[in-house]
Tab-separated table of C-alpha atoms in Angstrom:
chain	number	residue	atom	x	y	z
A	888	UNK	CA	-0.283	0.340	-0.235
A	889	UNK	CA	1.127	3.835	-0.598
A	890	UNK	CA	1.758	6.020	2.047
A	891	UNK	CA	-0.944	7.807	3.126
A	892	UNK	CA	-3.456	4.616	2.681
A	893	UNK	CA	-4.347	2.138	5.964
A	894	UNK	CA	-5.390	-1.448	4.730
A	895	UNK	CA	-7.122	-3.324	6.657
A	896	UNK	CA	-8.627	-7.012	6.857
A	897	UNK	CA	-12.253	-8.218	8.276
A	898	UNK	CA	-13.479	-11.667	8.361
A	899	UNK	CA	-15.525	-14.220	9.054
A	900	UNK	CA	-14.728	-16.738	11.512
A	901	UNK	CA	-16.995	-20.696	10.785
A	902	UNK	CA	-16.283	-21.214	7.136
A	903	UNK	CA	-13.712	-18.454	6.369
A	904	UNK	CA	-10.716	-18.441	8.765
A	905	UNK	CA	-11.635	-21.524	10.221
A	906	UNK	CA	-13.029	-25.298	8.488
A	907	UNK	CA	-16.314	-25.228	8.362
A	908	UNK	CA	-16.163	-29.054	9.097
A	909	UNK	CA	-12.714	-29.351	11.758
A	910	UNK	CA	-12.692	-25.296	12.649
A	911	UNK	CA	-8.823	-25.866	11.562
A	912	UNK	CA	-6.846	-22.375	10.197
A	913	UNK	CA	-4.047	-23.932	9.871
A	914	UNK	CA	-3.863	-23.842	5.805
A	915	UNK	CA	-4.474	-20.129	6.908
A	916	UNK	CA	-1.483	-19.041	8.677
A	917	UNK	CA	1.178	-18.086	6.753
A	918	UNK	CA	-1.301	-15.245	5.172
A	919	UNK	CA	-1.854	-14.637	9.043
A	920	UNK	CA	1.984	-14.402	9.776
A	921	UNK	CA	2.362	-12.285	6.221
A	922	UNK	CA	0.585	-10.053	6.917
A	923	UNK	CA	1.150	-9.127	10.542
A	924	UNK	CA	4.100	-8.745	9.250
A	925	UNK	CA	2.621	-6.003	6.733
A	926	UNK	CA	1.155	-4.687	10.397
A	927	UNK	CA	-2.025	-5.830	7.942
A	928	UNK	CA	-4.615	-5.507	10.961
A	929	UNK	CA	-7.758	-8.606	10.320
A	930	UNK	CA	-10.108	-7.961	12.308
A	931	UNK	CA	-12.717	-10.845	13.182
A	932	UNK	CA	-16.363	-9.883	12.354
A	933	UNK	CA	-18.209	-13.013	14.106
A	934	UNK	CA	-21.460	-14.449	14.708
A	935	UNK	CA	-19.002	-16.329	17.513
A	936	UNK	CA	-19.381	-14.795	21.167
A	937	UNK	CA	-16.513	-12.466	22.930
A	938	UNK	CA	-15.227	-15.010	24.974
A	939	UNK	CA	-14.765	-17.899	21.674
A	940	UNK	CA	-13.108	-15.070	19.711
A	941	UNK	CA	-10.926	-14.211	22.667
A	942	UNK	CA	-9.598	-17.395	21.855
A	943	UNK	CA	-9.122	-17.906	18.627
A	944	UNK	CA	-7.039	-14.603	19.133
A	945	UNK	CA	-4.710	-16.261	21.692
A	946	UNK	CA	-4.179	-18.871	19.419
A	947	UNK	CA	-3.208	-16.847	16.567
A	948	UNK	CA	-1.893	-13.892	18.328
A	949	UNK	CA	-4.162	-12.194	17.476
A	950	UNK	CA	-4.230	-7.830	18.786
A	951	UNK	CA	-6.681	-5.698	17.202
A	952	UNK	CA	-10.458	-5.145	17.692
A	953	UNK	CA	-12.946	-8.002	17.070
A	954	UNK	CA	-17.118	-7.545	16.597
A	955	UNK	CA	-19.436	-10.266	17.706
A	956	UNK	CA	-22.614	-11.755	17.732
A	957	UNK	CA	-23.041	-10.943	13.631
A	958	UNK	CA	-22.366	-6.842	14.790
A	959	UNK	CA	-24.182	-6.320	17.652
A	960	UNK	CA	-21.500	-5.209	19.532
A	961	UNK	CA	-17.677	-3.530	19.146
A	962	UNK	CA	-14.390	-5.122	20.708
A	963	UNK	CA	-11.741	-2.390	21.208
A	964	UNK	CA	-8.692	-3.518	22.938
A	965	UNK	CA	-7.978	-0.672	25.930
A	966	UNK	CA	-5.786	2.085	24.486
A	967	UNK	CA	-5.184	-0.168	21.208
A	968	UNK	CA	-6.098	4.173	19.556
A	969	UNK	CA	-5.155	6.849	20.921
A	970	UNK	CA	-8.251	8.297	22.066
A	971	UNK	CA	-11.431	6.228	22.786
A	972	UNK	CA	-13.638	6.320	20.029
A	973	UNK	CA	-16.958	8.446	20.223
A	974	UNK	CA	-20.367	6.176	22.262
A	975	UNK	CA	-17.660	3.960	23.474
A	976	UNK	CA	-17.856	2.288	27.284
A	977	UNK	CA	-15.164	1.395	29.230
A	978	UNK	CA	-15.373	-2.468	30.274
A	979	UNK	CA	-12.877	-4.079	31.533
A	980	UNK	CA	-10.061	-4.350	29.390
A	981	UNK	CA	-12.062	-2.847	26.216
A	982	UNK	CA	-13.113	-0.600	24.709
A	983	UNK	CA	-16.792	-0.953	23.049
A	984	UNK	CA	-19.524	-0.421	21.302
A	985	UNK	CA	-22.984	-1.506	21.480
A	986	UNK	CA	-25.897	-1.985	18.436
A	987	UNK	CA	-28.117	-4.950	20.182
A	988	UNK	CA	-30.096	-5.196	23.229
A	989	UNK	CA	-29.001	-7.287	25.497
A	990	UNK	CA	-30.024	-11.496	25.162
A	991	UNK	CA	-33.097	-11.741	28.202
A	992	UNK	CA	-34.884	-9.274	25.641
A	993	UNK	CA	-34.401	-12.447	22.285
A	994	UNK	CA	-34.999	-15.322	25.459
A	995	UNK	CA	-38.538	-13.344	26.572
A	996	UNK	CA	-39.475	-13.419	22.619
A	997	UNK	CA	-38.529	-16.860	21.554
A	998	UNK	CA	-40.408	-18.186	25.206
A	999	UNK	CA	-43.547	-16.390	24.249
A	1000	UNK	CA	-43.683	-17.704	20.644
A	1001	UNK	CA	-42.931	-21.118	21.707
A	1002	UNK	CA	-47.066	-21.833	22.124
A	1003	UNK	CA	-47.350	-21.136	18.190
A	1004	UNK	CA	-45.054	-22.785	17.366
A	1005	UNK	CA	-44.133	-25.717	19.473
A	1006	UNK	CA	-41.594	-28.339	18.979
A	1007	UNK	CA	-40.524	-26.486	16.033
A	1008	UNK	CA	-37.302	-24.505	17.570
A	1009	UNK	CA	-34.519	-25.011	19.002
A	1010	UNK	CA	-32.035	-21.807	20.579
A	1011	UNK	CA	-28.479	-22.214	22.363
A	1012	UNK	CA	-30.357	-20.982	26.120
A	1013	UNK	CA	-32.658	-23.634	26.515
A	1014	UNK	CA	-30.497	-26.779	24.268
A	1015	UNK	CA	-27.540	-26.277	27.216
A	1016	UNK	CA	-24.272	-26.855	26.802
A	1017	UNK	CA	-24.567	-30.577	25.501
A	1018	UNK	CA	-27.402	-29.592	22.551
A	1019	UNK	CA	-24.927	-26.477	21.826
A	1020	UNK	CA	-22.737	-29.516	20.801
A	1021	UNK	CA	-24.800	-31.927	19.560
A	1022	UNK	CA	-25.599	-29.125	16.886
A	1023	UNK	CA	-22.997	-27.770	16.106
A	1024	UNK	CA	-19.940	-30.359	16.273
A	1025	UNK	CA	-18.358	-28.661	18.721
A	1026	UNK	CA	-16.902	-30.329	22.463
A	1027	UNK	CA	-18.318	-29.665	25.539
A	1028	UNK	CA	-16.344	-26.320	26.822
A	1029	UNK	CA	-16.128	-24.826	23.115
A	1030	UNK	CA	-20.430	-25.445	23.001
A	1031	UNK	CA	-20.018	-23.764	26.888
A	1032	UNK	CA	-18.283	-21.006	25.459
A	1033	UNK	CA	-20.331	-20.319	22.521
A	1034	UNK	CA	-23.625	-20.195	24.518
A	1035	UNK	CA	-22.177	-17.449	26.895
A	1036	UNK	CA	-23.824	-14.414	24.227
A	1037	UNK	CA	-24.686	-10.927	25.625
A	1038	UNK	CA	-26.575	-9.369	22.274
A	1039	UNK	CA	-28.250	-12.056	20.812
A	1040	UNK	CA	-29.561	-15.531	20.238
A	1041	UNK	CA	-29.601	-18.864	17.447
A	1042	UNK	CA	-32.257	-20.334	16.988
A	1043	UNK	CA	-31.749	-24.642	14.842
A	1044	UNK	CA	-35.044	-24.297	12.698
A	1045	UNK	CA	-36.607	-27.903	13.257
A	1046	UNK	CA	-39.737	-27.553	10.702
A	1047	UNK	CA	-41.080	-26.866	6.993
A	1048	UNK	CA	-39.535	-23.288	4.918
A	1049	UNK	CA	-43.817	-22.158	5.351
A	1050	UNK	CA	-43.606	-22.620	8.583
A	1051	UNK	CA	-39.818	-21.029	9.478
A	1052	UNK	CA	-41.960	-17.967	6.373
A	1053	UNK	CA	-44.523	-17.520	9.159
A	1054	UNK	CA	-42.392	-17.427	12.128
A	1055	UNK	CA	-39.524	-15.295	11.343
A	1056	UNK	CA	-42.525	-12.699	10.488
A	1057	UNK	CA	-43.802	-13.025	13.906
A	1058	UNK	CA	-40.286	-11.842	15.033
A	1059	UNK	CA	-40.184	-9.242	13.332
A	1060	UNK	CA	-43.025	-8.059	14.414
A	1061	UNK	CA	-41.909	-7.626	17.008
A	1062	UNK	CA	-39.054	-5.885	16.859
A	1063	UNK	CA	-36.360	-8.765	16.234
A	1064	UNK	CA	-34.746	-8.926	13.174
A	1065	UNK	CA	-33.137	-12.061	12.190
A	1066	UNK	CA	-30.541	-13.470	10.510
A	1067	UNK	CA	-29.820	-17.264	8.545
A	1068	UNK	CA	-26.447	-17.470	8.761
A	1069	UNK	CA	-24.811	-21.223	7.377
A	1070	UNK	CA	-26.233	-22.914	10.129
A	1071	UNK	CA	-28.465	-21.451	12.813
A	1072	UNK	CA	-31.063	-17.919	12.151
A	1073	UNK	CA	-29.997	-15.093	14.808
A	1074	UNK	CA	-31.980	-13.265	16.424
A	1075	UNK	CA	-30.206	-9.517	17.462
A	1076	UNK	CA	-31.415	-5.914	17.065
A	1077	UNK	CA	-30.571	-3.629	14.198
A	1078	UNK	CA	-27.031	-4.294	13.351
A	1079	UNK	CA	-25.068	-6.038	10.992
A	1080	UNK	CA	-21.593	-6.948	10.022
A	1081	UNK	CA	-21.302	-4.227	7.535
A	1082	UNK	CA	-22.185	-1.315	9.793
A	1083	UNK	CA	-19.915	-2.535	11.697
A	1084	UNK	CA	-17.197	-2.745	10.031
A	1085	UNK	CA	-18.206	0.913	8.320
A	1086	UNK	CA	-18.244	2.320	12.000
A	1087	UNK	CA	-14.519	0.130	12.391
A	1088	UNK	CA	-13.355	1.117	9.510
A	1089	UNK	CA	-13.690	4.823	9.918
A	1090	UNK	CA	-12.521	4.792	13.505
A	1091	UNK	CA	-9.248	3.688	11.986
A	1092	UNK	CA	-9.619	6.960	9.700
A	1093	UNK	CA	-10.429	9.172	11.979
A	1094	UNK	CA	-7.766	8.247	14.809
A	1095	UNK	CA	-5.315	8.206	11.406
A	1096	UNK	CA	-4.880	11.536	10.065
A	1097	UNK	CA	-8.384	10.132	7.740
A	1098	UNK	CA	-5.596	8.648	5.771
A	1099	UNK	CA	-7.290	6.006	2.649
A	1100	UNK	CA	-8.407	2.976	3.661
A	1101	UNK	CA	-7.514	-0.132	1.350
A	1102	UNK	CA	-10.257	-2.851	3.304
A	1103	UNK	CA	-11.246	-6.626	2.279
A	1104	UNK	CA	-14.094	-8.270	3.816
A	1105	UNK	CA	-13.939	-12.097	4.107
A	1106	UNK	CA	-16.758	-14.667	4.245
A	1107	UNK	CA	-18.941	-17.552	3.108
A	1108	UNK	CA	-22.726	-17.861	4.174
A	1109	UNK	CA	-25.718	-15.098	3.554
A	1110	UNK	CA	-24.621	-13.014	7.180
A	1111	UNK	CA	-21.226	-11.846	6.056
A	1112	UNK	CA	-23.409	-10.352	2.880
A	1113	UNK	CA	-24.081	-6.667	4.726
A	1114	UNK	CA	-20.136	-6.757	5.352
A	1115	UNK	CA	-19.258	-8.171	1.644
A	1116	UNK	CA	-21.560	-5.385	-0.144
A	1117	UNK	CA	-19.910	-2.642	2.483
A	1118	UNK	CA	-16.040	-3.264	2.233
A	1119	UNK	CA	-13.871	-1.679	-1.187
A	1120	UNK	CA	-12.970	-5.165	-2.087
A	1121	UNK	CA	-14.737	-8.210	-1.010
A	1122	UNK	CA	-13.629	-12.318	-0.813
A	1123	UNK	CA	-16.617	-15.050	-0.709
A	1124	UNK	CA	-15.111	-18.030	0.072
A	1125	UNK	CA	-16.256	-20.969	-1.291
A	1126	UNK	CA	-18.180	-23.673	0.657
A	1127	UNK	CA	-18.456	-26.975	1.091
A	1128	UNK	CA	-22.268	-27.166	2.408
A	1129	UNK	CA	-23.854	-24.167	-0.099
A	1130	UNK	CA	-23.551	-22.086	-2.375
A	1131	UNK	CA	-21.788	-18.497	-2.674
A	1132	UNK	CA	-23.888	-16.213	-0.607
A	1133	UNK	CA	-25.214	-14.146	-3.939
A	1134	UNK	CA	-23.788	-9.824	-4.145
A	1135	UNK	CA	-25.353	-6.315	-5.356
A	1136	UNK	CA	-22.321	-5.081	-6.574
A	1137	UNK	CA	-20.672	-5.776	-9.825
A	1138	UNK	CA	-17.527	-4.663	-9.141
A	1139	UNK	CA	-13.957	-5.581	-6.424
A	1140	UNK	CA	-15.419	-9.849	-5.907
A	1141	UNK	CA	-13.067	-12.096	-5.300
A	1142	UNK	CA	-14.339	-15.603	-5.279
A	1143	UNK	CA	-11.959	-18.259	-4.286
A	1144	UNK	CA	-11.928	-22.091	-5.742
A	1145	UNK	CA	-10.615	-22.919	-2.744
A	1146	UNK	CA	-12.802	-23.503	0.748
A	1147	UNK	CA	-12.107	-22.130	4.137
A	1148	UNK	CA	-8.671	-21.377	5.398
A	1149	UNK	CA	-7.112	-22.672	2.267
A	1150	UNK	CA	-9.174	-20.050	0.166
A	1151	UNK	CA	-9.424	-17.736	3.210
A	1152	UNK	CA	-5.060	-17.960	2.137
A	1153	UNK	CA	-5.663	-17.724	-1.453
A	1154	UNK	CA	-7.879	-14.446	-2.006
A	1155	UNK	CA	-6.308	-12.789	0.455
A	1156	UNK	CA	-2.833	-13.939	-1.165
A	1157	UNK	CA	-4.948	-12.441	-4.743
A	1158	UNK	CA	-6.139	-9.335	-3.057
A	1159	UNK	CA	-2.371	-7.652	-1.537
A	1160	UNK	CA	-0.564	-9.483	-5.454
A	1161	UNK	CA	-3.813	-6.990	-7.062
A	1162	UNK	CA	-3.196	-3.867	-5.093
A	1163	UNK	CA	0.253	-3.810	-3.830
A	1164	UNK	CA	2.111	-6.025	-7.397
A	1165	UNK	CA	5.321	-5.568	-6.359
A	1166	UNK	CA	5.459	-4.517	-2.876
A	1167	UNK	CA	8.604	-5.237	-0.386
A	1168	UNK	CA	6.198	-7.437	1.841
A	1169	UNK	CA	4.506	-8.832	-1.205
């Protein structure tokens, strides 16, 4: 990247940086190390909880901000930027920007719908650790972390597609913004990954004398669409279980051939080559 510019990588985790089946990141590790050497932040933007993402960040040595629960909140390590971003709360080791009501609102909403949709859905809080592990393939310890939600609630739909449409309409009429991901329908407020990306991009630009930002968003499923549309470049990761999510944009899109972290490394390498051919850190 040229002087006066800043590169940012916004990435989904499950099915993108992490393998859909094994949750392994191994195939992307060399590229992650290359980005770190080049001082290009890799920012997780995930449906996962804060504690889940903290574990992944620790495992790969990531120290950058991250977005939890499909855009419901941004966590910025305290003092990462020179000043506290407008609207951020100081909470422990983080500065936090919140965009959704808390989990309890969605739990009460699901309980209110139980009489009309009995036996047609299950959700994390009710399923518990064992149920979450069965639905996701996570270990019991990992499932416990997935259940430590703050702003949203994942739902597994068990009924027909016709009934699902009625269920979604009922949720929307009560103020939820349900979002279909690779596995679950997630209930949260009026937020998404794209708006969280835009807010963080503006913070980076504003705290760096308004340098030009060149960013890439990486994802594989429908709950990534908002950020894939919002970024300068979109990298759409091939999935072993579903088609590429449809995008409205016409340009600036890379489609990976490989799945998961293999496709992630492939696509990021292409973006780097196209964005800064011949740069010393290539």
